[in-house]
Amino acid sequence: MNLVTDSINAGSLFGGVGTAIILATMLASRRGAKLRVVTRTEAPDEQGFSQVLECNGLTTPGNVEFVHLNVNDSKSQLDVCEGDRFLTTSWWTTASVLGSVPAGRVDYLLQEDERMFYPLGDDWLRCNELLQRRDIRFVINTELLYRHLVDNGLAHLKDVAVWFEPAFPKQAIQGSMTTASSGKRNLFFYARPNNLRNLFYRGLEVLDRAVLEGIIDPRRWEVIFVGKDVPKVRLGEKLEPVVLPTMGWRDYGRFISEVDVGLCLMCTPHPSYPPLDLAAAGAFVLTNKFGLKQDLRQYSDRIVCSELDTVSLLEGLRTVIAMAESEAPQPREEAKVSRSWPSSLKAAVDHLT
């Protein structure tokens, strides 16, 4: 059982890569197969792989093989036998596998409408062509994304795809919610300026105005940016946010357990992981509407969805801050998300085996 991805190192271990690790592990276990993790851009971090499984309540298999098949080295080779199957994690990893492996042995874990990563052009065209294929099987992260794809030119997925909802095991969230040592509450902004779909600059604009208009009071709130390549900024001319880098799985679990409010934008139809992570940890979250994504209360009543104009986002931020400030210090309301990966992935694993 071959998992093909770009990297499993700490900087890449976001929810999507973690989900791929979990699904591949469960598929290998079901089939009684050896699991081989193949990375294309960075040598694999074996410790990070084990940490993902441990934090999600799963046992690390004893027979995992790790291979770095450098995409920039034309001499890199991977030994393949007739019984091998491949779980790919993007349109480009799928295309690379299909260059030398029969389509009938390929399952594609699709966790976003990847056409939206690009302006209309060659990359969009090749991505769309691959998504149109009927000779591979698709595993789609969330019913919401599945419905969007079917409604937007990929109706054949009804015949060649299965969808699942992600799980958020309690052991992945370390610690308990407490007020920061400064006595302030914590507001987390998912800050990824080089991932355009996360709308870093619209989020920055909203936070700046929120401080200027008193929606965020610097005396009561600490604003924390988490992401890569975040520039130094000052909000409302007086609040300098704390900037944290991307974290390993265990550190991220500890961090979200201390967050009161999250601002997590995603200009695509997928709910994205941070809003669900935070709601599962008991925080209140503001995210945005997009297409079929109009309401995420099926996951948690703590998630507020807003239109993407600045006024609507400011009102949404005012709402979630008020919800957090009015909540009594008591055990938090249980989110509606699944807490078990074996339960969440059972139908998908059954389908693929």
Short mmCIF file of N, CA and C in Angstrom, two decimals, residues 4 25 32 62 67 76 80 82 90 115 128 133 157 180-181 193 199 293-294 301 306 310 325 335 338 340 343 346:
data_model
loop_
_atom_site.label_atom_id
_atom_site.label_comp_id
_atom_site.label_asym_id
_atom_site.label_seq_id
_atom_site.Cartn_x
_atom_site.Cartn_y
_atom_site.Cartn_z
N VAL A 4 1.39 8.29 -1.59
CA VAL A 4 2.25 9.20 -2.36
C VAL A 4 1.84 10.64 -2.05
N THR A 25 -2.95 4.15 6.45
CA THR A 25 -2.68 3.18 7.53
C THR A 25 -3.84 2.22 7.69
N GLY A 32 -4.02 -6.21 5.09
CA GLY A 32 -2.88 -7.01 5.52
C GLY A 32 -1.65 -6.72 4.70
N GLY A 62 3.90 -1.72 12.43
CA GLY A 62 5.30 -2.06 12.63
C GLY A 62 6.07 -2.27 11.35
N VAL A 67 10.20 6.15 1.83
CA VAL A 67 11.02 6.34 0.63
C VAL A 67 10.91 7.79 0.17
N SER A 76 15.61 8.88 -9.95
CA SER A 76 14.89 8.26 -8.84
C SER A 76 13.95 7.18 -9.36
N VAL A 80 8.14 -1.49 -7.94
CA VAL A 80 6.70 -1.73 -7.86
C VAL A 80 6.42 -3.17 -8.31
N GLU A 82 3.18 -6.29 -8.90
CA GLU A 82 1.83 -6.34 -9.46
C GLU A 82 0.74 -6.09 -8.42
N SER A 90 -3.11 14.49 -4.37
CA SER A 90 -3.32 15.73 -5.13
C SER A 90 -3.39 15.35 -6.60
N ARG A 115 -8.98 22.67 -8.73
CA ARG A 115 -8.99 23.60 -9.85
C ARG A 115 -8.91 25.04 -9.36
N ASN A 128 -8.20 19.87 -14.22
CA ASN A 128 -9.57 19.55 -14.60
C ASN A 128 -9.64 18.24 -15.39
N ARG A 133 -11.41 12.11 -15.02
CA ARG A 133 -11.15 10.71 -15.33
C ARG A 133 -12.15 9.79 -14.64
N LEU A 157 -18.54 11.63 -10.64
CA LEU A 157 -18.10 11.21 -9.32
C LEU A 157 -19.18 10.40 -8.59
N ALA A 180 -5.04 32.79 29.28
CA ALA A 180 -3.61 32.97 29.11
C ALA A 180 -2.98 33.56 30.36
N SER A 181 -1.66 33.36 30.51
CA SER A 181 -0.96 33.85 31.71
C SER A 181 -1.08 35.36 31.83
N PRO A 193 -0.17 33.96 4.08
CA PRO A 193 -0.18 34.95 2.99
C PRO A 193 0.12 34.35 1.62
N LEU A 199 -7.11 33.95 2.11
CA LEU A 199 -7.52 35.36 2.19
C LEU A 199 -6.82 36.11 3.34
N LYS A 293 -21.33 26.09 0.77
CA LYS A 293 -20.91 26.26 2.17
C LYS A 293 -21.56 27.52 2.74
N GLN A 294 -22.74 27.36 3.28
CA GLN A 294 -23.50 28.49 3.82
C GLN A 294 -23.67 28.40 5.34
N ASP A 301 -22.39 24.25 16.65
CA ASP A 301 -23.08 25.54 16.77
C ASP A 301 -22.11 26.67 17.10
N SER A 306 -19.97 33.75 7.61
CA SER A 306 -20.27 35.12 7.18
C SER A 306 -19.99 35.28 5.70
N THR A 310 -16.20 43.05 4.09
CA THR A 310 -15.61 43.45 5.36
C THR A 310 -16.66 43.72 6.44
N GLU A 325 -16.99 35.85 25.27
CA GLU A 325 -16.92 36.64 26.51
C GLU A 325 -18.10 36.37 27.44
N ALA A 335 -19.06 19.30 20.63
CA ALA A 335 -19.24 19.50 19.19
C ALA A 335 -19.92 18.28 18.58
N SER A 338 -17.42 13.89 14.51
CA SER A 338 -17.03 12.53 14.88
C SER A 338 -15.75 12.59 15.72
N SER A 340 -14.01 9.59 16.16
CA SER A 340 -13.35 8.32 15.87
C SER A 340 -13.06 8.19 14.38
N SER A 343 -14.57 4.95 12.76
CA SER A 343 -15.99 5.11 12.43
C SER A 343 -16.17 6.00 11.21
N LYS A 346 -14.91 4.14 7.95
CA LYS A 346 -15.31 2.75 7.71
C LYS A 346 -15.90 2.55 6.32
#
